[in-house]
XYZ file of C-alpha atoms in Angstrom:
70
model
C -131.184 -63.374 51.519
C -133.674 -62.711 54.086
C -134.214 -64.163 57.478
C -137.325 -66.891 57.946
C -140.664 -65.710 59.464
C -142.079 -68.378 61.891
C -146.015 -68.069 61.754
C -148.145 -69.840 64.360
C -151.110 -72.107 63.233
C -153.860 -69.378 62.042
C -151.407 -66.102 61.984
C -151.625 -63.818 59.085
C -149.359 -61.743 57.374
C -150.335 -58.897 55.183
C -148.158 -57.363 52.696
C -149.031 -53.848 50.732
C -148.239 -54.077 47.297
C -146.025 -57.164 47.129
C -145.650 -57.436 43.271
C -142.432 -58.906 42.538
C -141.736 -60.493 45.939
C -140.998 -64.399 46.294
C -142.538 -66.329 48.990
C -140.935 -69.507 49.571
C -142.851 -72.019 52.198
C -139.665 -73.520 54.194
C -141.868 -75.582 56.397
C -145.885 -76.043 57.107
C -148.436 -75.060 54.911
C -149.347 -71.257 53.774
C -152.501 -69.926 51.870
C -152.076 -66.894 50.030
C -154.737 -64.440 48.488
C -153.728 -61.069 46.725
C -156.429 -58.396 45.784
C -157.634 -58.539 42.384
C -156.124 -61.860 41.655
C -158.690 -64.710 40.600
C -156.761 -67.636 42.374
C -155.656 -68.308 45.592
C -152.578 -69.977 46.300
C -151.282 -72.822 48.147
C -148.003 -73.590 49.337
C -146.241 -76.604 51.041
C -142.849 -76.953 52.492
C -140.213 -76.484 49.428
C -142.468 -74.589 47.284
C -142.155 -71.082 46.154
C -144.690 -68.518 44.256
C -143.558 -64.756 42.874
C -146.021 -62.556 44.062
C -148.245 -60.402 40.963
C -150.608 -58.217 43.059
C -150.207 -54.351 43.370
C -152.735 -54.449 46.402
C -152.863 -56.431 49.402
C -151.518 -59.877 49.759
C -152.561 -61.844 53.056
C -150.850 -64.839 53.966
C -152.156 -67.411 56.212
C -150.415 -70.498 58.410
C -151.834 -73.516 58.139
C -150.453 -75.177 61.053
C -147.314 -73.651 62.328
C -145.020 -72.516 59.154
C -142.106 -71.150 58.358
C -141.403 -68.799 55.334
C -138.914 -66.671 53.561
C -139.901 -63.606 51.491
C -137.159 -62.191 48.784
């Protein structure tokens, strides 16, 4: 299991070739956009998503947030 990652409000996290990674929002809200994917994803605390893109994924904290990537 991975360690939690804290992001301050407005901070970005870039993931290259994220296919198969699971992002769990443990606190706050996250906005996730993936290269070549038609829909962006919003996560609130307790929600998760499995990334499917093979390019770049960008995660942004909307307010202070804590997430885990597995």
